């Protein structure tokens, strides 16, 4: 069937983070903004998912449930079919969310004052979670070379060989810069970590959303040695726009670590099942491929529109070409504003809510992250506002 990604749906009728006037006021100081920030989609999910959820609701009984074999099989089959990565059901664990999984793993794998490497500019909750556990975030800052971000491997090795460094958290694909790390890049990172005894937590939540000519490689698929030190965090939340419904999965092949993880979730009873989450999880991984393929095609169209519009109307803005994710990293440094002035300009002149680059680390100052998983008319409206602000703004 043909899905409609052009319809603009009013999301304010539910307590949505992205569109809520209350949340906009809290984060941006104004509720009169067009939001393209929070990393979810403004698209309706597949008909098959809605049907499966309605069917489950109509059953009318919501007592205690468990994750059946079909639950585990759904994600295993998806990754084997789409990414040629086969993992064992015994290595598959769960958490309420990716951030919950990260928090649990940091707690299990490190001690107070241990160092954890992050590759800035990067998803800002990484640093927040590390600090909340009284661990120390250490930056292996990415380098922007000829419009493309690269890993500083020399710096990574220096940080990894420090005895205080216990873990690296990577984003594969990377949020916000949109890199889909190549197999060679992942192997080089993995080999450094194996050499220096650094464990890898790989956040691969955006793994399915990859543009043409690029290929996602699971870090744990590189080699047995690398798999043995890698904890892979997965979720259908980004792929199918079910972040408020889905659980997260964690693939852990190291038996000692997997036993610790299992004991932790059992101890705190965070392994319980939610009937609707379970239905959604299985539905999207078994019936959602057609919807997802159409979404990817529409997203490609949005990216093409974005690039063409900025080239013709706001060439002062440089696009960091995304290889994956529906998040686009825009370089606005030619406006020559400091981070605070740029933020005020976007909010008060353009009347837009974006994620500002400095939120992702000081390396992101002068950049913005824009979410293009929205109807094209919404994207067009946002770009017109941005163009007008640049033309008439005082900067």
Short mmCIF file of N, CA and C in Angstrom, two decimals, residues 136-314:
data_model
loop_
_atom_site.label_atom_id
_atom_site.label_comp_id
_atom_site.label_asym_id
_atom_site.label_seq_id
_atom_site.Cartn_x
_atom_site.Cartn_y
_atom_site.Cartn_z
N UNK A 136 34.01 10.27 34.61
CA UNK A 136 34.60 11.44 33.96
C UNK A 136 34.54 11.28 32.44
N UNK A 137 33.79 12.16 31.74
CA UNK A 137 33.78 12.09 30.28
C UNK A 137 35.08 12.64 29.70
N UNK A 138 35.68 11.88 28.81
CA UNK A 138 36.92 12.29 28.15
C UNK A 138 36.63 12.42 26.65
N UNK A 139 37.00 13.56 26.06
CA UNK A 139 36.66 13.82 24.67
C UNK A 139 37.72 13.30 23.70
N UNK A 140 37.25 12.49 22.78
CA UNK A 140 38.03 12.17 21.57
C UNK A 140 37.31 12.91 20.44
N UNK A 141 37.58 14.21 20.35
CA UNK A 141 36.81 15.07 19.46
C UNK A 141 36.98 14.68 18.00
N UNK A 142 35.87 14.66 17.28
CA UNK A 142 35.93 14.40 15.85
C UNK A 142 36.54 15.60 15.14
N UNK A 143 37.18 15.34 13.99
CA UNK A 143 37.79 16.41 13.20
C UNK A 143 36.97 16.64 11.94
N UNK A 144 36.69 17.90 11.65
CA UNK A 144 35.97 18.25 10.43
C UNK A 144 37.01 18.57 9.35
N UNK A 145 37.10 17.68 8.36
CA UNK A 145 38.10 17.80 7.31
C UNK A 145 37.38 17.86 5.96
N UNK A 146 37.49 18.99 5.28
CA UNK A 146 36.87 19.17 3.97
C UNK A 146 35.38 18.81 3.99
N UNK A 147 34.68 19.28 5.03
CA UNK A 147 33.25 19.08 5.12
C UNK A 147 32.81 17.72 5.60
N UNK A 148 33.74 16.90 6.07
CA UNK A 148 33.40 15.56 6.55
C UNK A 148 34.09 15.29 7.88
N UNK A 149 33.35 14.71 8.81
CA UNK A 149 33.93 14.41 10.12
C UNK A 149 34.72 13.11 10.09
N UNK A 150 35.87 13.14 10.76
CA UNK A 150 36.75 11.98 10.84
C UNK A 150 37.12 11.72 12.29
N UNK A 151 37.49 10.49 12.58
CA UNK A 151 37.94 10.12 13.92
C UNK A 151 39.43 10.43 14.05
N UNK A 152 39.79 11.04 15.14
CA UNK A 152 41.20 11.30 15.44
C UNK A 152 41.76 10.07 16.16
N UNK A 153 42.29 9.13 15.38
CA UNK A 153 42.73 7.86 15.94
C UNK A 153 43.96 8.00 16.83
N UNK A 154 44.82 8.94 16.49
CA UNK A 154 46.01 9.16 17.34
C UNK A 154 45.59 9.62 18.73
N UNK A 155 44.65 10.56 18.77
CA UNK A 155 44.14 11.04 20.06
C UNK A 155 43.38 9.93 20.78
N UNK A 156 42.61 9.12 20.02
CA UNK A 156 41.87 8.02 20.63
C UNK A 156 42.81 7.05 21.32
N UNK A 157 43.92 6.72 20.68
CA UNK A 157 44.87 5.79 21.28
C UNK A 157 45.47 6.37 22.56
N UNK A 158 45.78 7.69 22.53
CA UNK A 158 46.31 8.34 23.71
C UNK A 158 45.33 8.25 24.88
N UNK A 159 44.06 8.50 24.59
CA UNK A 159 43.05 8.45 25.65
C UNK A 159 42.81 7.01 26.11
N UNK A 160 42.82 6.08 25.17
CA UNK A 160 42.52 4.68 25.50
C UNK A 160 43.60 4.03 26.36
N UNK A 161 44.84 4.44 26.17
CA UNK A 161 45.92 3.79 26.92
C UNK A 161 46.07 4.30 28.35
N UNK A 162 45.33 5.33 28.69
CA UNK A 162 45.32 5.82 30.07
C UNK A 162 44.63 4.76 30.94
N UNK A 163 45.28 4.29 32.00
CA UNK A 163 44.70 3.24 32.85
C UNK A 163 43.36 3.61 33.46
N UNK A 164 43.07 4.90 33.56
CA UNK A 164 41.80 5.33 34.13
C UNK A 164 40.64 5.19 33.14
N UNK A 165 40.97 5.01 31.87
CA UNK A 165 39.94 4.90 30.84
C UNK A 165 39.43 3.47 30.76
N UNK A 166 38.14 3.29 30.99
CA UNK A 166 37.56 1.94 31.04
C UNK A 166 36.61 1.65 29.89
N UNK A 167 35.97 2.70 29.35
CA UNK A 167 34.89 2.50 28.37
C UNK A 167 34.93 3.61 27.33
N UNK A 168 34.50 3.29 26.12
CA UNK A 168 34.18 4.31 25.12
C UNK A 168 32.72 4.12 24.73
N UNK A 169 31.98 5.22 24.61
CA UNK A 169 30.62 5.18 24.07
C UNK A 169 30.67 5.75 22.66
N UNK A 170 30.26 4.94 21.70
CA UNK A 170 30.23 5.43 20.33
C UNK A 170 28.79 5.49 19.83
N UNK A 171 28.55 6.35 18.86
CA UNK A 171 27.25 6.42 18.18
C UNK A 171 27.48 5.96 16.74
N UNK A 172 26.82 4.88 16.37
CA UNK A 172 27.02 4.25 15.06
C UNK A 172 25.66 3.90 14.45
N UNK A 173 25.13 4.76 13.54
CA UNK A 173 25.64 6.03 13.00
C UNK A 173 25.70 7.13 14.05
N UNK A 174 26.48 8.15 13.70
CA UNK A 174 26.76 9.20 14.67
C UNK A 174 25.68 10.28 14.69
N UNK A 175 25.26 10.61 15.88
CA UNK A 175 24.33 11.71 16.14
C UNK A 175 25.08 12.79 16.90
N UNK A 176 25.26 13.99 16.35
CA UNK A 176 24.47 14.61 15.30
C UNK A 176 25.11 14.71 13.93
N UNK A 177 26.38 14.30 13.72
CA UNK A 177 27.06 14.69 12.48
C UNK A 177 26.69 13.79 11.29
N UNK A 178 25.95 12.70 11.55
CA UNK A 178 25.42 11.90 10.46
C UNK A 178 26.39 10.94 9.80
N UNK A 179 27.57 10.72 10.40
CA UNK A 179 28.50 9.75 9.81
C UNK A 179 28.00 8.33 10.03
N UNK A 180 28.11 7.50 9.01
CA UNK A 180 27.92 6.06 9.13
C UNK A 180 29.32 5.47 9.05
N UNK A 181 29.86 5.11 10.18
CA UNK A 181 31.26 4.67 10.23
C UNK A 181 31.48 3.47 9.32
N UNK A 182 32.59 3.50 8.58
CA UNK A 182 32.92 2.39 7.70
C UNK A 182 33.44 1.21 8.52
N UNK A 183 33.47 0.07 7.87
CA UNK A 183 34.01 -1.13 8.54
C UNK A 183 35.46 -0.91 8.96
N UNK A 184 36.24 -0.25 8.11
CA UNK A 184 37.65 0.00 8.43
C UNK A 184 37.78 0.92 9.64
N UNK A 185 36.95 1.96 9.69
CA UNK A 185 37.00 2.87 10.83
C UNK A 185 36.61 2.16 12.12
N UNK A 186 35.57 1.34 12.05
CA UNK A 186 35.13 0.60 13.24
C UNK A 186 36.19 -0.39 13.69
N UNK A 187 36.81 -1.06 12.73
CA UNK A 187 37.86 -2.04 13.08
C UNK A 187 39.04 -1.34 13.76
N UNK A 188 39.40 -0.18 13.23
CA UNK A 188 40.52 0.55 13.82
C UNK A 188 40.19 0.98 15.25
N UNK A 189 38.97 1.47 15.46
CA UNK A 189 38.54 1.82 16.81
C UNK A 189 38.53 0.59 17.71
N UNK A 190 37.95 -0.50 17.20
CA UNK A 190 37.84 -1.72 17.98
C UNK A 190 39.18 -2.30 18.35
N UNK A 191 40.11 -2.29 17.40
CA UNK A 191 41.45 -2.84 17.67
C UNK A 191 42.17 -2.04 18.73
N UNK A 192 42.01 -0.71 18.72
CA UNK A 192 42.62 0.13 19.75
C UNK A 192 42.05 -0.23 21.12
N UNK A 193 40.74 -0.44 21.17
CA UNK A 193 40.09 -0.76 22.44
C UNK A 193 40.51 -2.15 22.94
N UNK A 194 40.60 -3.11 22.05
CA UNK A 194 41.09 -4.45 22.43
C UNK A 194 42.50 -4.35 22.99
N UNK A 195 43.33 -3.61 22.31
CA UNK A 195 44.74 -3.46 22.69
C UNK A 195 44.89 -2.89 24.10
N UNK A 196 44.04 -1.94 24.45
CA UNK A 196 44.19 -1.23 25.72
C UNK A 196 43.15 -1.61 26.77
N UNK A 197 42.37 -2.64 26.49
CA UNK A 197 41.42 -3.13 27.48
C UNK A 197 40.27 -2.18 27.75
N UNK A 198 39.84 -1.44 26.73
CA UNK A 198 38.72 -0.51 26.86
C UNK A 198 37.46 -1.16 26.31
N UNK A 199 36.41 -1.16 27.10
CA UNK A 199 35.13 -1.74 26.67
C UNK A 199 34.37 -0.75 25.79
N UNK A 200 33.53 -1.27 24.90
CA UNK A 200 32.80 -0.44 23.95
C UNK A 200 31.30 -0.55 24.20
N UNK A 201 30.65 0.59 24.42
CA UNK A 201 29.19 0.64 24.40
C UNK A 201 28.81 1.32 23.09
N UNK A 202 28.15 0.60 22.22
CA UNK A 202 27.83 1.12 20.90
C UNK A 202 26.34 1.40 20.79
N UNK A 203 26.00 2.68 20.71
CA UNK A 203 24.61 3.10 20.54
C UNK A 203 24.29 3.07 19.05
N UNK A 204 23.50 2.08 18.63
CA UNK A 204 23.22 1.88 17.21
C UNK A 204 21.73 2.07 16.90
N UNK A 205 21.10 2.98 17.64
CA UNK A 205 19.67 3.20 17.51
C UNK A 205 19.26 3.72 16.13
N UNK A 206 20.16 4.44 15.46
CA UNK A 206 19.85 5.00 14.13
C UNK A 206 20.29 4.08 12.99
N UNK A 207 20.62 2.84 13.29
CA UNK A 207 21.33 1.98 12.33
C UNK A 207 20.58 1.72 11.04
N UNK A 208 19.27 1.68 11.08
CA UNK A 208 18.49 1.36 9.87
C UNK A 208 18.38 2.55 8.92
N UNK A 209 18.53 3.75 9.45
CA UNK A 209 18.27 4.96 8.66
C UNK A 209 19.57 5.41 8.01
N UNK A 210 19.86 4.81 6.87
CA UNK A 210 21.10 5.04 6.15
C UNK A 210 20.76 5.39 4.70
N UNK A 211 21.41 6.43 4.17
CA UNK A 211 21.14 6.89 2.82
C UNK A 211 21.83 6.00 1.78
N UNK A 212 21.38 6.14 0.54
CA UNK A 212 21.94 5.36 -0.56
C UNK A 212 23.45 5.56 -0.65
N UNK A 213 24.15 4.51 -1.03
CA UNK A 213 25.61 4.52 -1.20
C UNK A 213 26.38 4.40 0.11
N UNK A 214 25.66 4.25 1.23
CA UNK A 214 26.32 4.04 2.51
C UNK A 214 25.81 2.76 3.14
N UNK A 215 26.61 2.19 4.01
CA UNK A 215 26.24 0.90 4.62
C UNK A 215 26.58 0.90 6.10
N UNK A 216 25.60 0.56 6.89
CA UNK A 216 25.79 0.39 8.34
C UNK A 216 26.47 -0.95 8.64
N UNK A 217 27.48 -0.90 9.49
CA UNK A 217 28.16 -2.11 9.95
C UNK A 217 28.06 -2.18 11.47
N UNK A 218 27.46 -3.21 12.03
CA UNK A 218 27.44 -3.34 13.49
C UNK A 218 28.86 -3.50 14.03
N UNK A 219 29.19 -2.75 15.06
CA UNK A 219 30.53 -2.86 15.64
C UNK A 219 30.84 -4.29 16.06
N UNK A 220 29.85 -4.98 16.63
CA UNK A 220 30.08 -6.34 17.14
C UNK A 220 30.24 -7.38 16.04
N UNK A 221 30.00 -6.97 14.80
CA UNK A 221 30.14 -7.92 13.69
C UNK A 221 31.54 -7.95 13.11
N UNK A 222 32.43 -7.07 13.58
CA UNK A 222 33.76 -6.94 12.98
C UNK A 222 34.63 -8.17 13.24
N UNK A 223 34.68 -8.61 14.49
CA UNK A 223 35.50 -9.77 14.85
C UNK A 223 35.04 -10.31 16.19
N UNK A 224 35.42 -11.52 16.52
CA UNK A 224 35.05 -12.10 17.82
C UNK A 224 35.70 -11.32 18.96
N UNK A 225 36.93 -10.89 18.74
CA UNK A 225 37.64 -10.12 19.78
C UNK A 225 36.90 -8.83 20.10
N UNK A 226 36.48 -8.13 19.05
CA UNK A 226 35.77 -6.87 19.25
C UNK A 226 34.38 -7.12 19.81
N UNK A 227 33.71 -8.15 19.33
CA UNK A 227 32.38 -8.49 19.86
C UNK A 227 32.44 -8.77 21.35
N UNK A 228 33.53 -9.36 21.80
CA UNK A 228 33.68 -9.75 23.20
C UNK A 228 33.78 -8.55 24.15
N UNK A 229 34.13 -7.38 23.60
CA UNK A 229 34.23 -6.18 24.45
C UNK A 229 33.15 -5.16 24.12
N UNK A 230 32.19 -5.55 23.26
CA UNK A 230 31.18 -4.60 22.79
C UNK A 230 29.80 -4.94 23.33
N UNK A 231 29.13 -3.93 23.84
CA UNK A 231 27.73 -4.00 24.22
C UNK A 231 26.95 -3.14 23.24
N UNK A 232 26.10 -3.76 22.44
CA UNK A 232 25.38 -3.04 21.38
C UNK A 232 23.96 -2.71 21.82
N UNK A 233 23.61 -1.42 21.77
CA UNK A 233 22.28 -0.97 22.18
C UNK A 233 21.44 -0.70 20.93
N UNK A 234 20.28 -1.36 20.88
CA UNK A 234 19.41 -1.29 19.71
C UNK A 234 17.99 -0.95 20.13
N UNK A 235 17.22 -0.41 19.18
CA UNK A 235 15.80 -0.13 19.44
C UNK A 235 15.10 0.14 18.13
N UNK A 236 13.83 -0.26 18.02
CA UNK A 236 13.04 0.11 16.84
C UNK A 236 12.47 1.51 16.92
N UNK A 237 12.76 2.24 17.98
CA UNK A 237 12.15 3.54 18.22
C UNK A 237 12.35 4.54 17.10
N UNK A 238 13.60 4.72 16.64
CA UNK A 238 13.87 5.67 15.57
C UNK A 238 13.39 5.14 14.23
N UNK A 239 13.64 3.87 13.96
CA UNK A 239 13.32 3.28 12.67
C UNK A 239 11.85 3.38 12.34
N UNK A 240 11.00 3.14 13.34
CA UNK A 240 9.55 3.04 13.09
C UNK A 240 8.73 4.09 13.81
N UNK A 241 9.41 5.08 14.41
CA UNK A 241 8.74 6.18 15.11
C UNK A 241 7.86 5.69 16.26
N UNK A 242 8.42 4.84 17.11
CA UNK A 242 7.67 4.32 18.26
C UNK A 242 8.46 4.51 19.56
N UNK A 243 9.09 5.66 19.69
CA UNK A 243 9.94 5.88 20.86
C UNK A 243 9.19 5.81 22.18
N UNK A 244 7.89 6.14 22.18
CA UNK A 244 7.13 6.06 23.43
C UNK A 244 6.55 4.67 23.65
N UNK A 245 6.75 3.77 22.71
CA UNK A 245 6.22 2.41 22.81
C UNK A 245 7.27 1.34 22.98
N UNK A 246 8.44 1.57 22.43
CA UNK A 246 9.39 0.47 22.29
C UNK A 246 10.26 0.26 23.52
N UNK A 247 10.76 -0.93 23.63
CA UNK A 247 11.82 -1.22 24.58
C UNK A 247 13.13 -1.20 23.82
N UNK A 248 14.22 -1.19 24.55
CA UNK A 248 15.54 -1.27 23.93
C UNK A 248 16.08 -2.68 24.11
N UNK A 249 16.92 -3.07 23.17
CA UNK A 249 17.60 -4.36 23.24
C UNK A 249 19.09 -4.12 23.41
N UNK A 250 19.74 -5.02 24.12
CA UNK A 250 21.18 -4.94 24.33
C UNK A 250 21.79 -6.30 23.98
N UNK A 251 22.72 -6.28 23.05
CA UNK A 251 23.39 -7.52 22.64
C UNK A 251 24.74 -7.58 23.33
N UNK A 252 24.93 -8.62 24.15
CA UNK A 252 26.16 -8.78 24.94
C UNK A 252 26.64 -10.21 24.78
N UNK A 253 27.76 -10.40 24.10
CA UNK A 253 28.27 -11.75 23.89
C UNK A 253 29.27 -12.18 24.97
N UNK A 254 29.82 -11.21 25.70
CA UNK A 254 30.74 -11.53 26.80
C UNK A 254 29.93 -12.10 27.97
N UNK A 255 30.21 -13.34 28.31
CA UNK A 255 29.38 -14.06 29.30
C UNK A 255 29.44 -13.43 30.69
N UNK A 256 30.61 -12.96 31.10
CA UNK A 256 30.73 -12.34 32.41
C UNK A 256 29.88 -11.07 32.49
N UNK A 257 29.96 -10.25 31.43
CA UNK A 257 29.21 -8.99 31.41
C UNK A 257 27.71 -9.27 31.28
N UNK A 258 27.35 -10.23 30.45
CA UNK A 258 25.92 -10.53 30.27
C UNK A 258 25.31 -11.05 31.57
N UNK A 259 26.07 -11.80 32.34
CA UNK A 259 25.58 -12.29 33.63
C UNK A 259 25.36 -11.13 34.59
N UNK A 260 26.29 -10.19 34.60
CA UNK A 260 26.14 -9.00 35.44
C UNK A 260 24.91 -8.20 35.03
N UNK A 261 24.73 -8.06 33.73
CA UNK A 261 23.58 -7.29 33.23
C UNK A 261 22.27 -7.97 33.64
N UNK A 262 22.19 -9.27 33.43
CA UNK A 262 20.99 -10.03 33.78
C UNK A 262 20.68 -9.90 35.27
N UNK A 263 21.70 -10.01 36.10
CA UNK A 263 21.51 -9.91 37.54
C UNK A 263 20.99 -8.52 37.94
N UNK A 264 21.49 -7.50 37.24
CA UNK A 264 21.08 -6.14 37.56
C UNK A 264 19.60 -5.92 37.24
N UNK A 265 19.19 -6.29 36.03
CA UNK A 265 17.79 -6.04 35.65
C UNK A 265 16.84 -6.92 36.46
N UNK A 266 17.31 -8.11 36.87
CA UNK A 266 16.49 -8.95 37.73
C UNK A 266 16.37 -8.33 39.14
N UNK A 267 17.48 -7.83 39.63
CA UNK A 267 17.52 -7.26 40.97
C UNK A 267 16.56 -6.08 41.11
N UNK A 268 16.52 -5.22 40.10
CA UNK A 268 15.70 -4.01 40.18
C UNK A 268 14.36 -4.15 39.44
N UNK A 269 14.06 -5.37 39.01
CA UNK A 269 12.76 -5.66 38.38
C UNK A 269 12.44 -4.71 37.23
N UNK A 270 13.45 -4.47 36.38
CA UNK A 270 13.22 -3.63 35.20
C UNK A 270 13.19 -4.49 33.94
N UNK A 271 12.91 -5.76 34.13
CA UNK A 271 12.80 -6.68 33.00
C UNK A 271 11.35 -7.09 32.74
N UNK A 272 10.42 -6.36 33.37
CA UNK A 272 9.01 -6.70 33.19
C UNK A 272 8.52 -6.28 31.81
N UNK A 273 7.46 -6.90 31.37
CA UNK A 273 6.97 -6.65 30.02
C UNK A 273 5.79 -5.70 30.02
N UNK A 274 5.71 -4.89 28.96
CA UNK A 274 4.55 -4.04 28.71
C UNK A 274 3.84 -4.60 27.49
N UNK A 275 2.58 -4.89 27.63
CA UNK A 275 1.84 -5.59 26.57
C UNK A 275 1.89 -4.83 25.24
N UNK A 276 1.69 -3.51 25.28
CA UNK A 276 1.65 -2.74 24.05
C UNK A 276 3.05 -2.58 23.44
N UNK A 277 4.06 -2.42 24.29
CA UNK A 277 5.43 -2.34 23.79
C UNK A 277 5.82 -3.63 23.08
N UNK A 278 5.44 -4.74 23.68
CA UNK A 278 5.78 -6.03 23.09
C UNK A 278 5.09 -6.23 21.74
N UNK A 279 3.81 -5.86 21.66
CA UNK A 279 3.08 -5.95 20.39
C UNK A 279 3.75 -5.06 19.34
N UNK A 280 4.08 -3.83 19.72
CA UNK A 280 4.71 -2.90 18.78
C UNK A 280 6.06 -3.42 18.30
N UNK A 281 6.86 -3.90 19.23
CA UNK A 281 8.19 -4.42 18.93
C UNK A 281 8.12 -5.52 17.88
N UNK A 282 7.23 -6.48 18.10
CA UNK A 282 7.11 -7.60 17.17
C UNK A 282 6.47 -7.17 15.85
N UNK A 283 5.48 -6.29 15.92
CA UNK A 283 4.77 -5.87 14.72
C UNK A 283 5.69 -5.17 13.74
N UNK A 284 6.45 -4.21 14.23
CA UNK A 284 7.28 -3.42 13.30
C UNK A 284 8.40 -4.25 12.69
N UNK A 285 8.99 -5.14 13.49
CA UNK A 285 10.10 -5.94 12.98
C UNK A 285 9.65 -7.06 12.03
N UNK A 286 8.37 -7.42 12.08
CA UNK A 286 7.88 -8.49 11.21
C UNK A 286 7.00 -7.98 10.07
N UNK A 287 6.36 -6.81 10.26
CA UNK A 287 5.42 -6.32 9.24
C UNK A 287 5.74 -4.89 8.76
N UNK A 288 6.77 -4.29 9.30
CA UNK A 288 6.97 -2.86 9.07
C UNK A 288 7.90 -2.48 7.93
N UNK A 289 8.42 -3.46 7.22
CA UNK A 289 9.45 -3.15 6.23
C UNK A 289 8.92 -2.29 5.08
N UNK A 290 7.70 -2.55 4.61
CA UNK A 290 7.16 -1.77 3.51
C UNK A 290 7.01 -0.30 3.89
N UNK A 291 6.44 -0.05 5.08
CA UNK A 291 6.33 1.32 5.58
C UNK A 291 7.70 1.98 5.66
N UNK A 292 8.68 1.25 6.20
CA UNK A 292 10.01 1.80 6.40
C UNK A 292 10.68 2.15 5.07
N UNK A 293 10.56 1.30 4.08
CA UNK A 293 11.17 1.58 2.78
C UNK A 293 10.57 2.83 2.15
N UNK A 294 9.26 3.01 2.31
CA UNK A 294 8.62 4.22 1.78
C UNK A 294 9.06 5.46 2.56
N UNK A 295 9.22 5.30 3.86
CA UNK A 295 9.74 6.41 4.68
C UNK A 295 11.13 6.81 4.21
N UNK A 296 12.01 5.83 3.98
CA UNK A 296 13.37 6.14 3.54
C UNK A 296 13.37 6.91 2.23
N UNK A 297 12.51 6.51 1.30
CA UNK A 297 12.42 7.21 0.01
C UNK A 297 11.95 8.65 0.22
N UNK A 298 10.98 8.85 1.11
CA UNK A 298 10.49 10.20 1.39
C UNK A 298 11.58 11.04 2.06
N UNK A 299 12.32 10.41 2.97
CA UNK A 299 13.41 11.10 3.66
C UNK A 299 14.48 11.55 2.67
N UNK A 300 14.82 10.68 1.72
CA UNK A 300 15.77 11.05 0.68
C UNK A 300 15.27 12.29 -0.07
N UNK A 301 13.96 12.32 -0.33
CA UNK A 301 13.38 13.49 -1.00
C UNK A 301 13.49 14.74 -0.16
N UNK A 302 13.26 14.62 1.14
CA UNK A 302 13.41 15.77 2.03
C UNK A 302 14.83 16.29 2.05
N UNK A 303 15.79 15.37 2.08
CA UNK A 303 17.20 15.79 2.09
C UNK A 303 17.55 16.51 0.78
N UNK A 304 17.07 15.98 -0.32
CA UNK A 304 17.31 16.61 -1.62
C UNK A 304 16.70 18.01 -1.65
N UNK A 305 15.48 18.14 -1.11
CA UNK A 305 14.82 19.45 -1.05
C UNK A 305 15.61 20.42 -0.18
N UNK A 306 16.05 19.96 0.97
CA UNK A 306 16.83 20.80 1.89
C UNK A 306 18.09 21.33 1.21
N UNK A 307 18.82 20.45 0.57
CA UNK A 307 20.08 20.84 -0.09
C UNK A 307 19.83 21.84 -1.20
N UNK A 308 18.80 21.58 -2.00
CA UNK A 308 18.49 22.47 -3.12
C UNK A 308 18.04 23.84 -2.62
N UNK A 309 17.19 23.85 -1.59
CA UNK A 309 16.67 25.11 -1.08
C UNK A 309 17.79 25.98 -0.50
N UNK A 310 18.65 25.38 0.31
CA UNK A 310 19.72 26.16 0.93
C UNK A 310 20.71 26.66 -0.12
N UNK A 311 20.98 25.84 -1.10
CA UNK A 311 21.91 26.25 -2.17
C UNK A 311 21.38 27.47 -2.91
N UNK A 312 20.07 27.48 -3.17
CA UNK A 312 19.47 28.56 -3.95
C UNK A 312 19.10 29.79 -3.11
N UNK A 313 18.82 29.59 -1.82
CA UNK A 313 18.26 30.67 -1.02
C UNK A 313 19.08 31.08 0.19
N UNK A 314 19.93 30.20 0.67
CA UNK A 314 20.74 30.54 1.85
C UNK A 314 22.11 29.87 1.74
#
